[in-house]
PDB file of C-alpha atoms in Angstrom:
ATOM      1  CA  MET F  21     -16.464  -4.548  36.734  1.00 50.00           C
ATOM      2  CA  GLN F  22     -16.175  -5.918  33.179  1.00 61.00           C
ATOM      3  CA  THR F  23     -17.944  -9.155  32.323  1.00 81.00           C
ATOM      4  CA  HIS F  24     -16.172 -12.017  30.564  1.00 76.00           C
ATOM      5  CA  ILE F  25     -17.753 -11.054  27.233  1.00 82.00           C
ATOM      6  CA  GLU F  26     -16.837  -7.371  27.619  1.00 85.00           C
ATOM      7  CA  LYS F  27     -13.234  -8.404  28.238  1.00 89.00           C
ATOM      8  CA  ARG F  28     -13.183 -10.574  25.123  1.00 90.00           C
ATOM      9  CA  ILE F  29     -14.620  -7.780  22.965  1.00 90.00           C
ATOM     10  CA  LYS F  30     -12.063  -5.359  24.403  1.00 91.00           C
ATOM     11  CA  GLN F  31      -9.247  -7.798  23.676  1.00 93.00           C
ATOM     12  CA  ILE F  32     -10.375  -8.165  20.057  1.00 94.00           C
ATOM     13  CA  GLU F  33     -10.549  -4.394  19.639  1.00 93.00           C
ATOM     14  CA  ILE F  34      -7.007  -4.043  21.014  1.00 95.00           C
ATOM     15  CA  GLU F  35      -5.590  -6.768  18.776  1.00 96.00           C
ATOM     16  CA  LEU F  36      -7.296  -5.369  15.678  1.00 95.00           C
ATOM     17  CA  ALA F  37      -6.129  -1.801  16.354  1.00 94.00           C
ATOM     18  CA  PRO F  38      -2.850  -2.047  14.355  1.00 95.00           C
ATOM     19  CA  LEU F  39      -4.643  -3.439  11.286  1.00 94.00           C
ATOM     20  CA  ARG F  40      -7.386  -0.837  11.554  1.00 91.00           C
ATOM     21  CA  ALA F  41      -4.757   1.908  11.818  1.00 91.00           C
ATOM     22  CA  GLN F  42      -3.007   0.501   8.754  1.00 91.00           C
ATOM     23  CA  LEU F  43      -6.281   0.594   6.871  1.00 89.00           C
ATOM     24  CA  ARG F  44      -7.255   4.042   8.141  1.00 86.00           C
ATOM     25  CA  ASP F  45      -3.883   5.530   7.129  1.00 88.00           C
ATOM     26  CA  HIS F  46      -3.607   3.677   3.832  1.00 91.00           C
ATOM     27  CA  SER F  47      -1.871   5.510   0.983  1.00 91.00           C
ATOM     28  CA  LEU F  48      -4.906   4.810  -1.235  1.00 90.00           C
ATOM     29  CA  TYR F  49      -6.683   7.753   0.340  1.00 87.00           C
ATOM     30  CA  LYS F  50      -3.947  10.149  -0.769  1.00 88.00           C
ATOM     31  CA  SER F  51      -4.127   8.718  -4.287  1.00 91.00           C
ATOM     32  CA  LEU F  52      -7.850   9.414  -4.574  1.00 88.00           C
ATOM     33  CA  GLN F  53      -7.846  12.925  -6.001  1.00 89.00           C
ATOM     34  CA  THR F  54     -10.086  13.013  -9.080  1.00 89.00           C
ATOM     35  CA  VAL F  55     -13.238  11.523 -10.540  1.00 90.00           C
ATOM     36  CA  GLU F  56     -10.996   9.345 -12.734  1.00 93.00           C
ATOM     37  CA  ASP F  57      -9.461   7.910  -9.564  1.00 92.00           C
ATOM     38  CA  ILE F  58     -12.934   7.229  -8.194  1.00 91.00           C
ATOM     39  CA  LYS F  59     -13.768   5.298 -11.368  1.00 94.00           C
ATOM     40  CA  VAL F  60     -10.781   3.005 -10.877  1.00 94.00           C
ATOM     41  CA  PHE F  61     -11.684   2.539  -7.216  1.00 93.00           C
ATOM     42  CA  MET F  62     -15.290   1.649  -7.988  1.00 94.00           C
ATOM     43  CA  GLU F  63     -14.364  -0.824 -10.725  1.00 96.00           C
ATOM     44  CA  HIS F  64     -12.555  -2.883  -8.078  1.00 96.00           C
ATOM     45  CA  HIS F  65     -14.594  -2.079  -4.976  1.00 94.00           C
ATOM     46  CA  VAL F  66     -17.883  -3.085  -6.630  1.00 96.00           C
ATOM     47  CA  PHE F  67     -16.928  -6.724  -6.002  1.00 97.00           C
ATOM     48  CA  ALA F  68     -16.771  -5.996  -2.262  1.00 94.00           C
ATOM     49  CA  VAL F  69     -20.172  -4.302  -2.476  1.00 94.00           C
ATOM     50  CA  TRP F  70     -21.501  -7.476  -4.104  1.00 96.00           C
ATOM     51  CA  ASP F  71     -19.968 -10.017  -1.730  1.00 94.00           C
ATOM     52  CA  PHE F  72     -21.095  -8.025   1.314  1.00 93.00           C
ATOM     53  CA  MET F  73     -24.631  -9.064   0.379  1.00 94.00           C
ATOM     54  CA  SER F  74     -23.598 -12.718   0.379  1.00 95.00           C
ATOM     55  CA  LEU F  75     -22.164 -12.358   3.889  1.00 95.00           C
ATOM     56  CA  LEU F  76     -25.392 -10.716   4.959  1.00 95.00           C
ATOM     57  CA  LYS F  77     -27.563 -13.384   3.326  1.00 96.00           C
ATOM     58  CA  ALA F  78     -25.478 -16.120   4.963  1.00 97.00           C
ATOM     59  CA  LEU F  79     -26.190 -14.515   8.340  1.00 96.00           C
ATOM     60  CA  GLN F  80     -29.877 -14.261   7.497  1.00 96.00           C
ATOM     61  CA  HIS F  81     -29.970 -18.003   6.762  1.00 95.00           C
ATOM     62  CA  LYS F  82     -28.104 -18.796   9.966  1.00 95.00           C
ATOM     63  CA  LEU F  83     -29.668 -16.364  12.433  1.00 95.00           C
ATOM     64  CA  THR F  84     -33.244 -15.850  11.233  1.00 95.00           C
ATOM     65  CA  CYS F  85     -35.875 -18.329  10.170  1.00 93.00           C
ATOM     66  CA  VAL F  86     -36.173 -18.589   6.380  1.00 92.00           C
ATOM     67  CA  GLN F  87     -37.836 -21.993   6.313  1.00 91.00           C
ATOM     68  CA  VAL F  88     -41.395 -23.280   6.340  1.00 94.00           C
ATOM     69  CA  PRO F  89     -42.845 -24.066   8.808  1.00 96.00           C
ATOM     70  CA  TRP F  90     -41.501 -21.034  10.654  1.00 93.00           C
ATOM     71  CA  ILE F  91     -40.048 -21.388  14.135  1.00 93.00           C
ATOM     72  CA  PRO F  92     -39.002 -18.601  16.539  1.00 93.00           C
ATOM     73  CA  ASN F  93     -35.437 -17.294  16.296  1.00 89.00           C
ATOM     74  CA  ALA F  94     -32.872 -17.907  19.016  1.00 87.00           C
ATOM     75  CA  SER F  95     -32.481 -14.139  19.376  1.00 89.00           C
ATOM     76  CA  SER F  96     -35.166 -11.776  18.127  1.00 91.00           C
ATOM     77  CA  CYS F  97     -32.817  -8.833  18.703  1.00 90.00           C
ATOM     78  CA  VAL F  98     -30.156 -10.281  16.386  1.00 91.00           C
ATOM     79  CA  ALA F  99     -32.812 -11.323  13.845  1.00 93.00           C
ATOM     80  CA  ARG F 100     -34.196  -7.769  13.825  1.00 92.00           C
ATOM     81  CA  PHE F 101     -30.678  -6.389  13.315  1.00 91.00           C
ATOM     82  CA  ILE F 102     -29.957  -8.697  10.354  1.00 94.00           C
ATOM     83  CA  ASN F 103     -33.385  -8.292   8.748  1.00 94.00           C
ATOM     84  CA  GLY F 104     -33.136  -4.516   9.154  1.00 92.00           C
ATOM     85  CA  ILE F 105     -29.846  -4.383   7.266  1.00 90.00           C
ATOM     86  CA  ILE F 106     -31.246  -6.752   4.611  1.00 93.00           C
ATOM     87  CA  HIS F 107     -34.148  -4.349   4.140  1.00 92.00           C
ATOM     88  CA  GLU F 108     -31.778  -1.387   3.809  1.00 89.00           C
ATOM     89  CA  GLU F 109     -29.276  -3.073   1.495  1.00 91.00           C
ATOM     90  CA  GLU F 110     -31.509  -5.216  -0.717  1.00 94.00           C
ATOM     91  CA  SER F 111     -34.588  -3.040  -1.162  1.00 94.00           C
ATOM     92  CA  ASP F 112     -33.811   0.578  -0.365  1.00 93.00           C
ATOM     93  CA  VAL F 113     -35.192   3.532  -2.312  1.00 93.00           C
ATOM     94  CA  ASN F 114     -33.006   5.205  -4.939  1.00 93.00           C
ATOM     95  CA  GLU F 115     -32.852   8.888  -5.845  1.00 92.00           C
ATOM     96  CA  ALA F 116     -35.877   8.459  -8.152  1.00 91.00           C
ATOM     97  CA  GLY F 117     -37.976   6.981  -5.355  1.00 93.00           C
ATOM     98  CA  GLU F 118     -37.806   3.454  -6.808  1.00 95.00           C
ATOM     99  CA  ALA F 119     -37.035   0.280  -4.859  1.00 95.00           C
ATOM    100  CA  GLN F 120     -33.477  -0.810  -5.616  1.00 96.00           C
ATOM    101  CA  SER F 121     -30.634  -2.663  -3.928  1.00 95.00           C
ATOM    102  CA  HIS F 122     -27.514  -0.763  -2.941  1.00 93.00           C
ATOM    103  CA  PHE F 123     -25.488  -2.950  -5.286  1.00 96.00           C
ATOM    104  CA  GLU F 124     -27.693  -1.874  -8.209  1.00 97.00           C
ATOM    105  CA  MET F 125     -27.416   1.762  -7.093  1.00 95.00           C
ATOM    106  CA  TYR F 126     -23.644   1.367  -7.102  1.00 95.00           C
ATOM    107  CA  LEU F 127     -23.712  -0.052 -10.643  1.00 97.00           C
ATOM    108  CA  ASP F 128     -25.899   2.814 -11.845  1.00 96.00           C
ATOM    109  CA  ALA F 129     -23.516   5.305 -10.236  1.00 94.00           C
ATOM    110  CA  MET F 130     -20.589   3.626 -12.018  1.00 96.00           C
ATOM    111  CA  ARG F 131     -22.371   3.948 -15.352  1.00 97.00           C
ATOM    112  CA  GLN F 132     -23.143   7.617 -14.723  1.00 95.00           C
ATOM    113  CA  LEU F 133     -19.462   8.278 -13.982  1.00 94.00           C
ATOM    114  CA  GLY F 134     -18.356   6.330 -17.054  1.00 95.00           C
ATOM    115  CA  ALA F 135     -16.673   3.563 -15.061  1.00 96.00           C
ATOM    116  CA  ASN F 136     -16.193   0.122 -16.592  1.00 96.00           C
ATOM    117  CA  THR F 137     -18.924  -2.260 -15.394  1.00 97.00           C
ATOM    118  CA  GLN F 138     -18.132  -5.099 -17.803  1.00 97.00           C
ATOM    119  CA  PRO F 139     -16.134  -7.306 -15.368  1.00 97.00           C
ATOM    120  CA  ILE F 140     -18.752  -7.254 -12.591  1.00 98.00           C
ATOM    121  CA  VAL F 141     -21.623  -7.696 -15.081  1.00 97.00           C
ATOM    122  CA  GLU F 142     -19.876 -10.692 -16.656  1.00 97.00           C
ATOM    123  CA  PHE F 143     -19.128 -12.102 -13.219  1.00 97.00           C
ATOM    124  CA  ILE F 144     -22.798 -11.864 -12.169  1.00 97.00           C
ATOM    125  CA  PHE F 145     -23.742 -13.537 -15.454  1.00 97.00           C
ATOM    126  CA  TRP F 146     -21.515 -16.537 -14.733  1.00 97.00           C
ATOM    127  CA  VAL F 147     -22.735 -16.810 -11.136  1.00 97.00           C
ATOM    128  CA  ASN F 148     -26.316 -16.692 -12.414  1.00 96.00           C
ATOM    129  CA  GLU F 149     -25.425 -19.462 -14.866  1.00 96.00           C
ATOM    130  CA  GLY F 150     -24.551 -21.654 -11.895  1.00 96.00           C
ATOM    131  CA  LYS F 151     -20.757 -21.366 -11.791  1.00 96.00           C
ATOM    132  CA  ARG F 152     -19.109 -21.421  -8.380  1.00 95.00           C
ATOM    133  CA  VAL F 153     -17.778 -18.046  -7.318  1.00 96.00           C
ATOM    134  CA  ASN F 154     -14.105 -18.994  -7.752  1.00 94.00           C
ATOM    135  CA  HIS F 155     -14.802 -20.348 -11.223  1.00 95.00           C
ATOM    136  CA  ALA F 156     -16.750 -17.211 -12.173  1.00 96.00           C
ATOM    137  CA  LEU F 157     -13.830 -15.048 -11.013  1.00 96.00           C
ATOM    138  CA  ASN F 158     -11.549 -16.969 -13.357  1.00 95.00           C
ATOM    139  CA  GLU F 159     -13.826 -16.109 -16.290  1.00 95.00           C
ATOM    140  CA  ILE F 160     -13.125 -12.374 -16.034  1.00 96.00           C
ATOM    141  CA  GLU F 161     -10.135 -10.047 -16.019  1.00 92.00           C
ATOM    142  CA  ILE F 162      -9.760  -8.709 -12.501  1.00 93.00           C
ATOM    143  CA  ALA F 163      -6.931  -7.755 -10.168  1.00 93.00           C
ATOM    144  CA  GLN F 164      -5.537 -10.462  -7.898  1.00 93.00           C
ATOM    145  CA  GLY F 165      -6.389  -8.374  -4.818  1.00 94.00           C
ATOM    146  CA  VAL F 166     -10.067  -8.440  -5.769  1.00 96.00           C
ATOM    147  CA  MET F 167      -9.997 -12.165  -6.455  1.00 96.00           C
ATOM    148  CA  ASP F 168      -8.308 -12.891  -3.117  1.00 96.00           C
ATOM    149  CA  PHE F 169     -10.758 -10.672  -1.242  1.00 96.00           C
ATOM    150  CA  VAL F 170     -13.897 -12.299  -2.673  1.00 97.00           C
ATOM    151  CA  SER F 171     -12.391 -15.785  -2.377  1.00 96.00           C
ATOM    152  CA  TYR F 172     -11.739 -15.306   1.335  1.00 96.00           C
ATOM    153  CA  THR F 173     -15.276 -14.050   1.886  1.00 96.00           C
ATOM    154  CA  PHE F 174     -16.685 -17.220   0.362  1.00 97.00           C
ATOM    155  CA  LEU F 175     -14.183 -19.440   2.128  1.00 97.00           C
ATOM    156  CA  THR F 176     -15.589 -18.010   5.355  1.00 97.00           C
ATOM    157  CA  ILE F 177     -19.198 -18.440   4.231  1.00 97.00           C
ATOM    158  CA  GLU F 178     -18.621 -22.010   3.080  1.00 96.00           C
ATOM    159  CA  ALA F 179     -17.152 -22.938   6.471  1.00 94.00           C
ATOM    160  CA  GLY F 180     -20.786 -22.701   7.566  1.00 94.00           C
ATOM    161  CA  GLN F 181     -20.145 -21.417  11.088  1.00 96.00           C
ATOM    162  CA  SER F 182     -22.223 -18.452  12.181  1.00 96.00           C
ATOM    163  CA  HIS F 183     -19.614 -16.882  14.469  1.00 96.00           C
ATOM    164  CA  LEU F 184     -17.006 -16.858  11.663  1.00 97.00           C
ATOM    165  CA  ILE F 185     -19.378 -15.262   9.154  1.00 97.00           C
ATOM    166  CA  ALA F 186     -20.431 -12.725  11.786  1.00 96.00           C
ATOM    167  CA  SER F 187     -16.768 -11.906  12.457  1.00 96.00           C
ATOM    168  CA  ALA F 188     -16.036 -11.158   8.789  1.00 95.00           C
ATOM    169  CA  PHE F 189     -19.221  -9.083   8.647  1.00 93.00           C
ATOM    170  CA  THR F 190     -18.580  -7.162  11.869  1.00 91.00           C
ATOM    171  CA  PHE F 191     -14.829  -6.562  11.795  1.00 90.00           C
ATOM    172  CA  GLY F 192     -13.815  -6.986   8.156  1.00 85.00           C
ATOM    173  CA  ARG F 193     -15.657  -4.086   6.550  1.00 75.00           C
ATOM    174  CA  GLU F 194     -13.627  -1.083   7.646  1.00 60.00           C
ATOM    175  CA  ASP F 195     -14.289   1.544   4.956  1.00 60.00           C
ATOM    176  CA  VAL F 196     -13.468   5.232   5.257  1.00 59.00           C
ATOM    177  CA  ILE F 197     -14.531   6.559   1.879  1.00 67.00           C
ATOM    178  CA  PRO F 198     -17.848   8.485   1.892  1.00 65.00           C
ATOM    179  CA  ASP F 199     -16.538  11.848   3.163  1.00 68.00           C
ATOM    180  CA  MET F 200     -13.538  11.722   0.824  1.00 71.00           C
ATOM    181  CA  PHE F 201     -15.644  10.855  -2.200  1.00 77.00           C
ATOM    182  CA  MET F 202     -18.115  13.598  -1.373  1.00 77.00           C
ATOM    183  CA  ALA F 203     -15.300  16.185  -1.314  1.00 77.00           C
ATOM    184  CA  ILE F 204     -13.985  15.042  -4.716  1.00 82.00           C
ATOM    185  CA  LEU F 205     -17.454  15.047  -6.263  1.00 81.00           C
ATOM    186  CA  LYS F 206     -18.234  18.529  -4.929  1.00 80.00           C
ATOM    187  CA  ARG F 207     -15.055  19.901  -6.486  1.00 81.00           C
ATOM    188  CA  ALA F 208     -15.790  18.265  -9.839  1.00 79.00           C
ATOM    189  CA  ASP F 209     -19.553  18.909  -9.886  1.00 75.00           C
ATOM    190  CA  THR F 210     -20.380  21.984  -7.814  1.00 80.00           C
ATOM    191  CA  LYS F 211     -24.040  21.992  -8.870  1.00 78.00           C
ATOM    192  CA  ASN F 212     -24.513  18.235  -8.276  1.00 75.00           C
ATOM    193  CA  GLU F 213     -25.778  17.676 -11.814  1.00 78.00           C
ATOM    194  CA  ARG F 214     -23.318  15.153 -13.288  1.00 83.00           C
ATOM    195  CA  TYR F 215     -22.736  12.624 -10.490  1.00 88.00           C
ATOM    196  CA  THR F 216     -26.093  12.580  -8.749  1.00 91.00           C
ATOM    197  CA  LYS F 217     -26.310   8.797  -8.389  1.00 92.00           C
ATOM    198  CA  LEU F 218     -23.008   8.361  -6.549  1.00 89.00           C
ATOM    199  CA  THR F 219     -23.713  11.399  -4.391  1.00 88.00           C
ATOM    200  CA  TYR F 220     -27.077   9.922  -3.411  1.00 90.00           C
ATOM    201  CA  TYR F 221     -25.551   6.501  -2.740  1.00 89.00           C
ATOM    202  CA  LEU F 222     -22.916   7.988  -0.436  1.00 87.00           C
ATOM    203  CA  GLN F 223     -25.409  10.201   1.379  1.00 85.00           C
ATOM    204  CA  ARG F 224     -27.701   7.209   1.865  1.00 86.00           C
ATOM    205  CA  HIS F 225     -24.902   5.192   3.437  1.00 81.00           C
ATOM    206  CA  ILE F 226     -24.060   8.040   5.786  1.00 77.00           C
ATOM    207  CA  GLU F 227     -27.731   8.200   6.820  1.00 79.00           C
ATOM    208  CA  LEU F 228     -28.102   4.444   7.353  1.00 77.00           C
ATOM    209  CA  ASP F 229     -24.810   3.677   9.083  1.00 69.00           C
ATOM    210  CA  GLY F 230     -26.211   4.748  12.410  1.00 59.00           C
ATOM    211  CA  ASP F 231     -24.674   4.451  15.837  1.00 58.00           C
ATOM    212  CA  ASP F 232     -26.698   1.314  16.597  1.00 63.00           C
ATOM    213  CA  HIS F 233     -25.106  -0.925  13.954  1.00 73.00           C
ATOM    214  CA  GLY F 234     -21.784  -1.331  15.758  1.00 78.00           C
ATOM    215  CA  PRO F 235     -23.161  -2.251  19.190  1.00 83.00           C
ATOM    216  CA  LEU F 236     -25.745  -4.617  17.688  1.00 85.00           C
ATOM    217  CA  ALA F 237     -23.076  -6.369  15.604  1.00 89.00           C
ATOM    218  CA  LEU F 238     -20.991  -6.855  18.743  1.00 90.00           C
ATOM    219  CA  GLN F 239     -24.045  -8.189  20.557  1.00 90.00           C
ATOM    220  CA  MET F 240     -24.455 -10.695  17.725  1.00 93.00           C
ATOM    221  CA  ILE F 241     -20.828 -11.827  18.153  1.00 94.00           C
ATOM    222  CA  SER F 242     -21.291 -12.073  21.925  1.00 93.00           C
ATOM    223  CA  GLU F 243     -24.416 -14.225  21.655  1.00 92.00           C
ATOM    224  CA  LEU F 244     -22.782 -16.534  19.112  1.00 94.00           C
ATOM    225  CA  CYS F 245     -19.605 -17.049  21.160  1.00 94.00           C
ATOM    226  CA  GLY F 246     -20.847 -16.875  24.743  1.00 90.00           C
ATOM    227  CA  ARG F 247     -18.180 -18.352  27.023  1.00 89.00           C
ATOM    228  CA  ASP F 248     -16.672 -20.607  24.352  1.00 93.00           C
ATOM    229  CA  GLU F 249     -13.005 -19.571  24.243  1.00 94.00           C
ATOM    230  CA  ARG F 250     -12.364 -21.527  21.048  1.00 96.00           C
ATOM    231  CA  LYS F 251     -15.042 -19.506  19.233  1.00 96.00           C
ATOM    232  CA  TRP F 252     -13.630 -16.202  20.512  1.00 96.00           C
ATOM    233  CA  GLN F 253     -10.185 -17.174  19.239  1.00 96.00           C
ATOM    234  CA  GLN F 254     -11.643 -18.118  15.850  1.00 97.00           C
ATOM    235  CA  VAL F 255     -13.534 -14.818  15.678  1.00 97.00           C
ATOM    236  CA  LEU F 256     -10.269 -12.953  16.243  1.00 96.00           C
ATOM    237  CA  MET F 257      -8.465 -15.038  13.619  1.00 97.00           C
ATOM    238  CA  VAL F 258     -11.126 -14.379  10.963  1.00 97.00           C
ATOM    239  CA  ALA F 259     -11.334 -10.689  11.872  1.00 96.00           C
ATOM    240  CA  LYS F 260      -7.579 -10.261  11.408  1.00 96.00           C
ATOM    241  CA  GLU F 261      -7.516 -12.123   8.117  1.00 96.00           C
ATOM    242  CA  ALA F 262     -10.548 -10.236   6.781  1.00 95.00           C
ATOM    243  CA  LEU F 263      -8.832  -6.929   7.556  1.00 95.00           C
ATOM    244  CA  ARG F 264      -5.608  -8.144   5.928  1.00 95.00           C
ATOM    245  CA  LYS F 265      -7.580  -9.019   2.806  1.00 95.00           C
ATOM    246  CA  ARG F 266      -9.174  -5.552   2.886  1.00 93.00           C
ATOM    247  CA  ILE F 267      -5.735  -3.952   3.156  1.00 94.00           C
ATOM    248  CA  ALA F 268      -4.499  -6.086   0.248  1.00 95.00           C
ATOM    249  CA  LEU F 269      -7.540  -4.967  -1.770  1.00 95.00           C
ATOM    250  CA  TRP F 270      -6.691  -1.345  -0.992  1.00 94.00           C
ATOM    251  CA  ASP F 271      -3.044  -2.049  -2.028  1.00 96.00           C
ATOM    252  CA  SER F 272      -4.265  -3.447  -5.336  1.00 95.00           C
ATOM    253  CA  ILE F 273      -6.587  -0.508  -6.040  1.00 94.00           C
ATOM    254  CA  ASN F 274      -3.891   1.992  -5.100  1.00 94.00           C
ATOM    255  CA  GLU F 275      -1.450   0.327  -7.482  1.00 95.00           C
ATOM    256  CA  GLN F 276      -4.008   0.531 -10.292  1.00 93.00           C
ATOM    257  CA  ILE F 277      -4.627   4.230  -9.644  1.00 93.00           C
ATOM    258  CA  VAL F 278      -0.943   5.146  -9.382  1.00 93.00           C
ATOM    259  CA  ASN F 279       0.047   3.170 -12.480  1.00 89.00           C
ATOM    260  CA  ARG F 280      -2.995   3.774 -14.663  1.00 77.00           C
ATOM    261  CA  GLN F 281      -2.736   5.326 -18.097  1.00 54.00           C
ATOM    262  CA  PRO F 282      -3.690   9.016 -18.291  1.00 54.00           C
ATOM    263  CA  GLN F 283      -6.646   8.468 -20.643  1.00 47.00           C
ATOM    264  CA  PRO F 284     -10.005   7.758 -18.923  1.00 43.00           C
ATOM    265  CA  LEU F 285     -11.567   4.300 -19.090  1.00 41.00           C
ATOM    266  CA  LEU F 286     -14.445   3.850 -21.489  1.00 40.00           C
ATOM    267  CA  ALA F 287     -17.803   2.979 -20.006  1.00 42.00           C
ATOM    268  CA  VAL F 288     -18.888  -0.560 -20.780  1.00 41.00           C
ATOM    269  CA  SER F 289     -22.083  -2.077 -19.481  1.00 39.00           C
TER     270      SER F 289
END
């Protein structure tokens, strides 16, 4: 017999199914055919790679102890889950055996492909200068879909409620790109000599996205919501909106790929 929490998780999965199907069958995937298409994708998607870390750090602040004096966490299992992903994402090992964040690996892969890194580099500069995220986004030229996606992420973070941040983290990151990218790269670089950094990045994600991440993320949601129906409803609301923003991001990237000029973008870093 299903418990109350199992029923709530099942209900969320059912209600998210149409949005997940829309994302899974998105026309963007048919548009991704060449390395030039991958460049365009990465130039937009890099902002999602960056703001994922902010979601993760927000959860670390909420669900683990990052203060002095230290006190025990409410759930050591959830703390281990979050800290484990932090370790993987913020200080993994790159293809040269050096410690590097996945975001930095992604940037290096963009540079190796000849993708334009100027917008994300300028954005990081303005954030580092102390500008709020929305203000920093206005300082650069970027598609509206990217701006809306990042803005919603930070709207969720700034709400300051753990279950909402956990919802965006758990349900709002539905990517289906590694296998597709690998196929394109293998066609374009059969000896794996030209695009080694992106190939490594993708392989690393396949290795790390183990079967335990999904169940542990759902356990985190369950512990944060318990039997509070209002929280479960809010989790569903945020999950739906996060997926809609992801779909809109995919729409924006697809439009850029379909309508782009035939000449390749110059690398700027």
